[in-house]
Structures are given as C-alpha cells and as structure tokens.
Coordinates of N, CA and C in Angstrom, one line a residue:
M17 N 0.8 -1.2 0.0 CA 0.0 0.0 0.0 C 0.9 1.3 0.0
S18 N 2.0 1.3 0.7 CA 2.9 2.4 0.7 C 3.5 2.6 -0.6
K19 N 3.8 1.5 -1.3 CA 4.4 1.6 -2.7 C 3.5 2.4 -3.6
L20 N 2.2 2.2 -3.5 CA 1.2 2.9 -4.3 C 1.3 4.4 -4.0
A21 N 1.4 4.8 -2.8 CA 1.4 6.2 -2.4 C 2.7 6.8 -2.9
I22 N 3.8 6.1 -2.9 CA 5.1 6.6 -3.5 C 4.9 6.8 -5.0
D23 N 4.3 5.9 -5.6 CA 4.1 6.0 -7.1 C 3.3 7.2 -7.4
K24 N 2.2 7.4 -6.7 CA 1.4 8.6 -6.9 C 2.1 9.9 -6.7
T25 N 2.9 9.9 -5.7 CA 3.7 11.1 -5.4 C 4.8 11.3 -6.5
W26 N 5.4 10.3 -6.9 CA 6.4 10.4 -8.0 C 5.8 10.9 -9.3
I27 N 4.6 10.4 -9.6 CA 3.9 10.8 -10.8 C 3.5 12.3 -10.7
A28 N 3.0 12.7 -9.6 CA 2.6 14.1 -9.4 C 3.8 15.0 -9.5
S29 N 4.9 14.6 -8.9 CA 6.1 15.4 -9.0 C 6.6 15.5 -10.4
L30 N 6.6 14.4 -11.1 CA 7.0 14.5 -12.5 C 6.1 15.4 -13.3
L31 N 4.8 15.3 -13.1 CA 3.9 16.2 -13.8 C 4.1 17.6 -13.5
A32 N 4.4 17.9 -12.2 CA 4.6 19.3 -11.8 C 5.9 19.9 -12.5
V33 N 6.9 19.1 -12.5 CA 8.2 19.5 -13.1 C 8.0 19.7 -14.6
T34 N 7.3 18.8 -15.3 CA 7.0 18.9 -16.7 C 6.3 20.2 -17.0
L35 N 5.2 20.5 -16.3 CA 4.4 21.7 -16.5 C 5.2 22.9 -16.2
A36 N 6.1 22.9 -15.2 CA 6.9 24.1 -14.9 C 7.9 24.4 -16.0
V37 N 8.5 23.4 -16.6 CA 9.5 23.5 -17.7 C 8.7 24.0 -18.9
A38 N 7.6 23.4 -19.2 CA 6.8 23.9 -20.4 C 6.3 25.3 -20.2
G39 N 5.9 25.6 -19.0 CA 5.3 27.0 -18.8 C 6.4 28.0 -18.9
S40 N 7.6 27.8 -18.4 CA 8.7 28.8 -18.5 C 9.1 29.0 -19.9
S41 N 8.9 28.1 -20.8 CA 9.3 28.3 -22.2 C 8.5 29.4 -22.9
F42 N 7.3 29.7 -22.3 CA 6.4 30.8 -22.9 C 6.7 32.1 -22.3
L43 N 7.5 32.2 -21.2 CA 7.7 33.4 -20.5 C 8.2 34.6 -21.4
P44 N 9.1 34.4 -22.3 CA 9.6 35.6 -23.0 C 8.5 36.2 -23.9
F45 N 7.5 35.5 -24.3 CA 6.4 36.0 -25.2 C 5.5 37.0 -24.4
T46 N 5.3 36.7 -23.1 CA 4.4 37.5 -22.3 C 5.0 38.8 -21.9
Q47 N 6.3 39.0 -22.0 CA 7.0 40.2 -21.7 C 6.8 41.3 -22.7
N48 N 6.4 40.9 -23.9 CA 6.1 41.9 -25.0 C 4.6 42.2 -25.0
A49 N 4.2 43.4 -24.5 CA 2.8 43.7 -24.3 C 2.0 43.5 -25.6
S50 N 2.5 44.0 -26.8 CA 1.7 43.9 -28.0 C 1.6 42.5 -28.4
L51 N 2.6 41.7 -28.3 CA 2.5 40.3 -28.6 C 1.5 39.6 -27.7
A52 N 1.6 39.9 -26.4 CA 0.6 39.3 -25.5 C -0.8 39.6 -25.9
G53 N -1.1 40.8 -26.3 CA -2.4 41.2 -26.8 C -2.8 40.4 -28.0
E54 N -1.9 40.2 -28.9 CA -2.2 39.4 -30.1 C -2.5 37.9 -29.7
I55 N -1.7 37.4 -28.8 CA -2.0 36.0 -28.3 C -3.4 36.0 -27.7
A56 N -3.8 37.0 -26.9 CA -5.1 37.0 -26.2 C -6.2 37.0 -27.3
Q57 N -5.9 37.7 -28.4 CA -6.9 37.8 -29.5 C -7.1 36.5 -30.1
T58 N -6.1 35.6 -30.1 CA -6.3 34.3 -30.8 C -7.1 33.3 -30.0
N59 N -7.5 33.7 -28.8 CA -8.4 32.8 -28.0 C -9.7 32.7 -28.6
E60 N -10.1 33.6 -29.5 CA -11.4 33.6 -30.1 C -11.4 32.6 -31.3
P61 N -12.3 31.6 -31.3 CA -12.2 30.7 -32.4 C -12.4 31.4 -33.8
E62 N -11.8 30.8 -34.8 CA -11.8 31.4 -36.1 C -13.2 31.2 -36.7
R63 N -14.0 32.3 -36.7 CA -15.3 32.3 -37.2 C -15.7 33.8 -37.6
V64 N -16.7 33.9 -38.4 CA -17.1 35.2 -38.8 C -17.7 35.9 -37.6
P65 N -17.3 37.2 -37.3 CA -17.9 37.9 -36.2 C -19.4 38.1 -36.4
D66 N -20.1 38.2 -35.3 CA -21.6 38.4 -35.3 C -21.9 39.9 -35.6
G67 N -20.9 40.8 -35.4 CA -21.0 42.2 -35.7 C -19.7 42.9 -35.7
K68 N -19.7 44.2 -35.9 CA -18.4 44.9 -36.0 C -18.8 46.3 -35.5
M69 N -17.8 46.9 -34.7 CA -18.0 48.3 -34.3 C -16.6 49.0 -34.4
V70 N -16.6 50.3 -34.3 CA -15.3 51.0 -34.4 C -14.9 51.5 -33.0
P71 N -13.9 50.9 -32.4 CA -13.5 51.4 -31.1 C -12.9 52.7 -31.2
V72 N -12.9 53.5 -30.0 CA -12.3 54.8 -30.0 C -11.2 54.7 -28.9
N73 N -10.0 54.9 -29.3 CA -8.8 54.9 -28.3 C -8.8 53.6 -27.5
G74 N -9.1 52.5 -28.1 CA -9.1 51.2 -27.4 C -10.3 51.0 -26.4
K75 N -11.3 51.8 -26.6 CA -12.5 51.7 -25.7 C -13.7 51.5 -26.5
A76 N -14.7 51.0 -25.8 CA -16.1 50.8 -26.4 C -17.1 51.2 -25.4
N77 N -18.3 51.6 -25.9 CA -19.5 51.9 -25.1 C -20.5 50.8 -25.5
V78 N -21.1 50.2 -24.6 CA -22.1 49.2 -24.8 C -23.4 49.6 -24.2
R79 N -24.5 49.6 -24.9 CA -25.8 49.9 -24.4 C -26.6 48.6 -24.3
L80 N -26.9 48.1 -23.1 CA -27.6 46.9 -22.9 C -29.1 47.2 -22.8
T81 N -29.9 46.6 -23.6 CA -31.4 46.9 -23.5 C -32.1 45.6 -23.2
N82 N -32.7 45.6 -22.1 CA -33.5 44.4 -21.6 C -34.9 44.5 -22.1
K83 N -35.2 43.7 -23.1 CA -36.6 43.7 -23.7 C -37.4 42.6 -23.1
T84 N -36.9 41.9 -22.1 CA -37.7 40.8 -21.4 C -38.6 41.3 -20.3
N85 N -39.4 40.5 -19.8 CA -40.3 40.8 -18.7 C -39.7 40.3 -17.4
D86 N -38.4 40.2 -17.3 CA -37.7 39.6 -16.2 C -36.4 40.4 -15.9
R87 N -35.9 40.5 -14.7 CA -34.7 41.2 -14.4 C -33.5 40.4 -15.0
L88 N -32.5 41.1 -15.5 CA -31.3 40.5 -16.0 C -30.1 40.8 -15.0
Y89 N -29.2 39.9 -15.0 CA -27.9 40.2 -14.3 C -26.8 40.2 -15.4
Y90 N -25.9 41.1 -15.2 CA -24.8 41.3 -16.2 C -23.5 41.7 -15.5
Q91 N -22.4 41.4 -16.1 CA -21.1 41.8 -15.6 C -20.1 41.9 -16.7
V92 N -19.3 43.0 -16.7 CA -18.2 43.1 -17.6 C -17.0 42.5 -16.9
V93 N -16.6 41.3 -17.4 CA -15.6 40.5 -16.7 C -14.3 41.4 -16.5
G94 N -13.9 41.4 -15.2 CA -12.7 42.1 -14.8 C -12.8 43.6 -14.8
Q95 N -14.0 44.2 -15.1 CA -14.2 45.6 -15.1 C -15.3 46.1 -14.2
T96 N -16.3 45.3 -13.9 CA -17.4 45.6 -13.0 C -17.8 44.4 -12.2
N97 N -18.5 44.7 -11.1 CA -19.1 43.7 -10.3 C -20.4 43.2 -11.0
R98 N -21.0 42.2 -10.5 CA -22.3 41.8 -11.1 C -23.3 42.9 -10.8
R99 N -24.1 43.2 -11.7 CA -25.2 44.2 -11.6 C -26.5 43.7 -12.2
S100 N -27.6 44.4 -11.8 CA -28.9 43.9 -12.4 C -29.5 45.0 -13.2
L101 N -30.3 44.6 -14.1 CA -31.0 45.5 -15.1 C -32.5 45.1 -15.1
A102 N -33.3 46.1 -14.7 CA -34.8 45.8 -14.6 C -35.4 45.5 -15.9
E103 N -36.5 44.8 -15.9 CA -37.2 44.4 -17.1 C -37.6 45.7 -17.9
N104 N -37.5 45.6 -19.2 CA -37.8 46.6 -20.2 C -37.1 47.9 -19.9
S105 N -35.7 47.8 -19.6 CA -34.9 49.0 -19.4 C -33.6 48.9 -20.1
T106 N -32.8 50.0 -20.0 CA -31.5 50.1 -20.7 C -30.5 50.7 -19.8
V107 N -29.2 50.2 -20.0 CA -28.1 50.8 -19.2 C -27.0 51.0 -20.2
S108 N -26.2 52.1 -20.0 CA -25.0 52.4 -20.9 C -23.8 52.1 -20.1
L109 N -22.9 51.2 -20.7 CA -21.6 50.9 -20.1 C -20.6 51.7 -20.9
Q110 N -20.0 52.7 -20.2 CA -19.1 53.6 -20.9 C -17.6 53.3 -20.8
A111 N -16.9 53.5 -21.9 CA -15.4 53.4 -21.9 C -14.9 52.1 -21.4
L112 N -15.4 51.0 -21.9 CA -14.9 49.7 -21.5 C -13.6 49.5 -22.2
T113 N -12.6 49.0 -21.5 CA -11.3 48.7 -22.0 C -11.4 47.4 -22.8
L114 N -10.8 47.5 -24.0 CA -10.9 46.3 -24.9 C -9.6 45.5 -24.8
P115 N -9.6 44.2 -25.0 CA -10.8 43.4 -25.3 C -11.6 43.3 -24.0
A116 N -13.0 43.1 -24.3 CA -13.9 43.0 -23.1 C -14.9 41.9 -23.4
S117 N -15.3 41.3 -22.3 CA -16.4 40.3 -22.3 C -17.5 40.7 -21.3
I118 N -18.7 40.6 -21.8 CA -19.9 40.9 -20.9 C -20.7 39.6 -20.9
V119 N -21.0 39.2 -19.7 CA -21.9 38.0 -19.5 C -23.2 38.5 -19.0
F120 N -24.3 37.8 -19.4 CA -25.6 38.2 -19.0 C -26.5 37.0 -18.8
R121 N -27.5 37.1 -17.9 CA -28.4 36.0 -17.8 C -29.7 36.5 -17.2
R122 N -30.8 35.8 -17.4 CA -32.1 36.2 -16.8 C -32.1 35.7 -15.4
Q123 N -32.9 36.4 -14.6 CA -33.0 36.1 -13.2 C -33.6 34.7 -13.1
D124 N -34.6 34.3 -13.9 CA -35.2 33.0 -13.9 C -34.4 31.9 -14.7
G125 N -33.3 32.3 -15.3 CA -32.5 31.4 -16.0 C -33.0 31.0 -17.4
A126 N -34.0 31.6 -17.8 CA -34.6 31.3 -19.1 C -33.7 31.8 -20.3
L127 N -34.0 31.4 -21.5 CA -33.2 31.6 -22.6 C -33.2 33.1 -23.1
L128 N -32.1 33.6 -23.6 CA -32.0 35.0 -24.1 C -31.6 35.0 -25.6
K129 N -32.2 35.8 -26.4 CA -31.8 36.0 -27.8 C -31.2 37.4 -27.8
A130 N -29.9 37.5 -28.2 CA -29.2 38.8 -28.3 C -29.1 39.3 -29.7
S131 N -29.3 40.5 -30.0 CA -29.1 41.1 -31.3 C -28.2 42.4 -31.1
L132 N -27.4 42.6 -32.1 CA -26.4 43.7 -32.1 C -26.8 44.8 -33.1
K133 N -26.6 46.0 -32.6 CA -26.8 47.2 -33.5 C -25.8 48.2 -33.3
P134 N -24.9 48.5 -34.2 CA -23.9 49.6 -34.0 C -24.7 50.9 -34.0
V135 N -24.4 51.7 -33.0 CA -25.2 53.0 -32.7 C -24.4 54.2 -33.2
G136 N -23.1 54.0 -33.4 CA -22.2 55.1 -33.7 C -20.8 54.7 -33.4
E137 N -19.9 55.6 -33.8 CA -18.5 55.3 -33.5 C -18.2 55.0 -32.0
G138 N -17.7 53.8 -31.8 CA -17.4 53.5 -30.4 C -18.5 52.9 -29.6
T139 N -19.7 52.8 -30.2 CA -20.9 52.3 -29.4 C -21.7 51.2 -30.1
V140 N -22.1 50.2 -29.4 CA -22.9 49.2 -29.9 C -24.1 48.9 -28.9
E141 N -25.3 48.6 -29.5 CA -26.4 48.3 -28.6 C -26.6 46.8 -28.7
V142 N -26.8 46.2 -27.5 CA -27.1 44.8 -27.4 C -28.5 44.7 -26.8
R143 N -29.4 44.2 -27.7 CA -30.9 44.0 -27.3 C -31.0 42.6 -26.9
L144 N -31.6 42.4 -25.7 CA -31.8 41.1 -25.1 C -33.3 40.8 -25.0
D145 N -33.7 39.8 -25.8 CA -35.1 39.4 -25.8 C -35.3 38.0 -25.3
E146 N -36.5 37.7 -25.0 CA -36.9 36.3 -24.6 C -36.9 35.4 -25.8
T147 N -36.6 34.1 -25.6 CA -36.7 33.2 -26.7 C -37.0 31.8 -26.1
T148 N -37.6 30.9 -26.9 CA -37.7 29.5 -26.5 C -36.9 28.6 -27.3
D149 N -36.1 29.2 -28.3 CA -35.3 28.5 -29.2 C -33.9 28.3 -28.6
L150 N -33.5 27.1 -28.3 CA -32.2 26.9 -27.7 C -31.1 27.3 -28.6
D151 N -31.3 27.2 -29.9 CA -30.2 27.6 -30.8 C -29.9 29.1 -30.8
L152 N -30.9 29.9 -30.4 CA -30.7 31.3 -30.4 C -30.2 31.8 -29.0
D153 N -30.1 31.0 -28.0 CA -29.7 31.4 -26.7 C -28.3 31.9 -26.6
K154 N -28.1 33.1 -26.1 CA -26.8 33.7 -26.0 C -26.6 34.1 -24.5
R155 N -25.4 34.0 -24.0 CA -25.1 34.4 -22.6 C -23.9 35.3 -22.5
S156 N -23.3 35.7 -23.6 CA -22.1 36.6 -23.4 C -21.8 37.3 -24.8
L157 N -21.1 38.4 -24.6 CA -20.6 39.2 -25.8 C -19.1 39.4 -25.5
S158 N -18.3 39.1 -26.5 CA -16.9 39.4 -26.5 C -16.6 40.5 -27.6
I159 N -15.8 41.5 -27.2 CA -15.4 42.5 -28.1 C -13.9 42.5 -28.2
R160 N -13.4 42.2 -29.4 CA -12.0 42.2 -29.6 C -11.4 43.6 -29.7
N161 N -10.1 43.8 -29.7 CA -9.5 45.1 -29.8 C -9.8 45.7 -31.2
D162 N -10.0 44.9 -32.2 CA -10.3 45.5 -33.5 C -11.8 45.8 -33.7
G163 N -12.7 45.6 -32.7 CA -14.1 45.9 -32.7 C -15.0 44.8 -33.2
A164 N -14.4 43.6 -33.5 CA -15.2 42.4 -33.8 C -16.0 42.0 -32.6
L165 N -17.3 41.7 -32.9 CA -18.2 41.3 -31.8 C -18.6 39.8 -32.0
F166 N -18.5 39.1 -30.9 CA -18.9 37.7 -30.9 C -19.9 37.4 -29.8
L167 N -21.0 36.9 -30.2 CA -22.0 36.4 -29.2 C -21.9 34.9 -28.9
R168 N -22.0 34.5 -27.7 CA -21.9 33.1 -27.3 C -23.1 32.7 -26.5

C-alpha cells in the first residue's frame, strides 16, 4: 500500500516539473505587451464575427437593452461587479477597456436572444429578448481590440 502512495507522489512530482518547464518556455512572449495582446486575441475561435464596431482609443461603449419581462444580471468581466437590469430598461456601459467580455443572464435562468446594432463610432447596442429556441440562446458578448463582436 505504501508503494502505491510513493508511485502517486512520484507521478505528481514528474507532472509538476514537466508543466513548470513547459510553462517557463512561454515566459519571453508575455513580456512583450503587444504580442501578449495578439496572443489573447487568438483565443477567439476562427469564425465570422456576429457584428463589428469602431473602437475609440481602445475603448467601447455598450448599451444593454433588456426587452424581457424579467430582471437580468450582467457583468463586464474584470471591469465591473455583477449588476442587475430591470425588465424593459436600458443601461449604458461607458469606456470599456478592450478586449472586453460581458456576461448576462435572466433572473429566472430562461433563454435569451441577443441582437447587435452599431449605434455610432465606439458604441454598440445589445438588445436582449426572450426566446424559447435553444439555438438562439446567448449568454455573453466578446469585443476584440479590432471591434469584432462575438455572441456566445
């Protein structure tokens, strides 16, 4: 029984060393800020954006419009805390640093259909409506540095 414990410890140590060596090989890339930004941009799967906007000085304004009859919760990941948006109301999120991700959900957990509408330079409106179609359900918006918009 103690032999099994030693084997598990040895395997865990080997895995830790392997990951540490592999991780340190990427360290030089993260020191270059522009390259780190490009690497972060590649996390988005290669697909056609759901929309496009024109950022202003690396910032974007997002107008969230809740067209449902239920309260919504939303958060700009890393930029705001969780907030709520009353039914049939709108909120403006100003000067979000790009890239940005906004997550949203209905209080009752029901499905949401999101539609995008560029409103002007640096601003996009996200209209959130009720749906019963699982294929249309969206829970987040990602905005890349170049203004590409992706709903998920």
